[in-house]
Short mmCIF file of C-alpha atoms in Angstrom, two decimals:
data_model
loop_
_atom_site.label_atom_id
_atom_site.label_comp_id
_atom_site.label_asym_id
_atom_site.label_seq_id
_atom_site.Cartn_x
_atom_site.Cartn_y
_atom_site.Cartn_z
CA MET U 710 0.05 0.06 -0.07
CA PHE U 711 2.79 2.26 0.73
CA MET U 712 5.82 3.26 -1.55
CA ASN U 713 9.32 3.49 -0.21
CA GLU U 714 9.63 7.19 -0.82
CA PRO U 715 10.48 10.39 1.10
CA THR U 716 7.46 12.24 2.34
CA ALA U 717 8.25 15.25 0.30
CA SER U 718 8.35 14.64 -3.41
CA PRO U 719 10.47 16.82 -5.83
CA ARG U 720 7.29 18.28 -7.60
CA SER U 721 5.87 19.60 -4.03
CA SER U 722 6.47 23.40 -3.34
CA GLY U 723 5.71 25.60 -0.59
CA LYS U 724 5.07 24.71 3.22
CA LYS U 725 3.47 21.45 3.86
CA ILE U 726 0.60 21.14 6.41
CA PRO U 727 1.91 19.17 9.42
CA TRP U 728 0.16 15.91 8.95
CA GLN U 729 1.45 15.53 5.47
CA GLN U 730 4.93 15.24 6.98
CA GLN U 731 3.66 12.17 9.02
CA GLY U 732 4.35 8.58 8.10
CA SER U 733 5.15 7.76 4.66
CA THR U 734 3.63 8.56 1.18
CA PRO U 735 0.86 6.52 0.21
CA ASP U 736 0.86 4.44 -3.15
CA TYR U 737 -0.36 7.10 -5.76
CA ARG U 738 -3.11 4.87 -6.91
CA PHE U 739 -4.86 5.59 -3.29
CA SER U 740 -4.27 9.05 -3.19
CA LEU U 741 -5.73 9.66 -6.62
CA ALA U 742 -8.85 7.26 -5.55
CA ASN U 743 -9.31 9.43 -2.25
CA GLU U 744 -9.16 12.69 -4.61
CA ARG U 745 -11.58 11.32 -7.30
CA THR U 746 -13.92 10.62 -4.42
CA PHE U 747 -13.41 14.40 -3.01
CA LEU U 748 -14.20 15.56 -6.28
CA ALA U 749 -17.46 13.38 -6.47
CA TRP U 750 -18.31 15.04 -3.25
CA ILE U 751 -17.66 18.56 -4.60
CA ARG U 752 -19.98 17.80 -7.75
CA THR U 753 -22.73 16.95 -5.56
CA ALA U 754 -22.06 20.17 -3.32
CA LEU U 755 -22.20 22.10 -6.87
CA ALA U 756 -25.43 20.21 -7.60
CA PHE U 757 -27.03 21.41 -4.40
CA LEU U 758 -25.96 24.98 -5.12
CA ALA U 759 -27.29 24.87 -8.64
CA GLY U 760 -30.83 23.55 -7.31
CA ALA U 761 -30.69 26.40 -4.90
CA ILE U 762 -30.11 29.09 -7.55
CA ALA U 763 -32.60 27.37 -9.95
CA ILE U 764 -35.58 27.51 -7.48
CA ASP U 765 -34.62 31.16 -6.58
CA GLN U 766 -34.04 32.42 -9.88
CA PHE U 767 -36.18 30.41 -12.19
CA ALA U 768 -39.28 29.33 -10.25
CA PRO U 769 -40.90 32.36 -9.23
CA THR U 770 -44.35 30.57 -9.34
CA LEU U 771 -43.27 27.42 -7.34
CA ALA U 772 -44.23 28.88 -4.02
CA PRO U 773 -44.43 32.11 -1.89
CA PRO U 774 -40.97 34.10 -1.86
CA VAL U 775 -40.39 33.29 1.68
CA VAL U 776 -40.91 29.32 1.15
CA ARG U 777 -38.67 29.61 -2.03
CA SER U 778 -36.14 31.71 -0.36
CA GLY U 779 -35.95 29.20 2.61
CA ILE U 780 -35.36 26.08 0.39
CA ALA U 781 -33.09 27.76 -1.68
CA ALA U 782 -31.25 29.00 1.52
CA PHE U 783 -31.16 25.46 2.73
CA LEU U 784 -29.81 23.87 -0.44
CA ALA U 785 -27.07 26.85 -0.45
CA LEU U 786 -25.97 25.94 3.10
CA ALA U 787 -25.94 22.20 2.51
CA ALA U 788 -23.62 22.83 -0.50
CA ALA U 789 -21.38 24.90 1.82
CA LEU U 790 -21.59 22.34 4.43
CA LEU U 791 -20.90 19.34 2.14
CA ALA U 792 -17.92 21.25 0.40
CA TRP U 793 -16.30 21.73 3.83
CA MET U 794 -16.87 18.12 4.90
CA ALA U 795 -15.63 16.89 1.79
CA TYR U 796 -12.32 18.57 2.24
CA ARG U 797 -12.25 17.07 5.92
CA ARG U 798 -13.01 13.58 4.43
CA TRP U 799 -10.16 13.77 2.01
CA ALA U 800 -7.84 14.91 4.72
CA ASP U 801 -8.66 12.23 7.32
CA ASN U 802 -8.28 9.73 4.69
CA GLU U 803 -4.90 10.98 3.39
CA ARG U 804 -3.56 11.31 7.08
CA ALA U 805 -5.05 7.58 7.99
CA MET U 806 -3.19 6.36 4.68
CA ARG U 807 -0.21 7.97 5.70
CA THR U 808 0.08 6.62 8.99
CA GLY U 809 -1.04 3.00 8.26
CA GLN U 810 -4.47 3.35 10.01
CA ALA U 811 -7.98 2.20 8.98
CA LEU U 812 -9.94 4.79 7.14
CA PRO U 813 -12.16 7.10 9.23
CA TYR U 814 -16.17 6.72 9.27
CA THR U 815 -17.78 9.66 8.03
CA ARG U 816 -21.04 11.21 8.81
CA LEU U 817 -21.18 12.59 5.32
CA LEU U 818 -23.55 10.17 3.88
CA ILE U 819 -26.11 11.00 6.82
CA VAL U 820 -25.89 14.78 5.92
CA ILE U 821 -26.62 14.13 2.11
CA ALA U 822 -29.15 11.67 2.64
CA SER U 823 -31.00 14.11 5.39
CA SER U 824 -30.73 17.21 3.04
CA VAL U 825 -32.05 15.30 0.13
CA SER U 826 -34.90 13.99 1.97
CA ALA U 827 -35.73 17.24 3.71
CA ILE U 828 -35.82 18.87 0.42
CA SER U 829 -37.69 16.43 -1.38
CA VAL U 830 -40.26 16.44 1.41
CA ALA U 831 -40.71 20.39 1.43
CA LEU U 832 -40.90 20.44 -2.39
CA ALA U 833 -43.28 17.66 -2.41
CA LEU U 834 -45.51 19.83 0.14
CA VAL U 835 -44.95 22.90 -1.87
CA ILE U 836 -46.15 21.28 -4.97
CA LEU U 837 -49.31 19.39 -3.48
CA LEU U 838 -50.30 22.43 -1.23
CA LEU U 839 -49.76 25.44 -3.28
#
């Protein structure tokens, strides 16, 4: 799983984050897989943000302005939280791989599932009741 290389690579530049100096450099395939997962979470956050903008700007007759703004704000805040948690997950996984520990459990999945469920219920109620 780990390559026998020094922690600093020739292409790295600038100051390293302290945890990047711990342990040994993981096999690049695992680091790239971790990065792809991070980018998938970022795409999901961007989809939430796009949904917020679409509801706020392109669905003026969907619901009263206060309801529409509330749903859009919730989606935008969920997108921000998701992006932040995606970075935390990437860093925690990278740290675990460097030190040879098990990958940590994430609560990110429950955040996404809860957000999607809440927005789905809210939109269903708006569509049915208004």
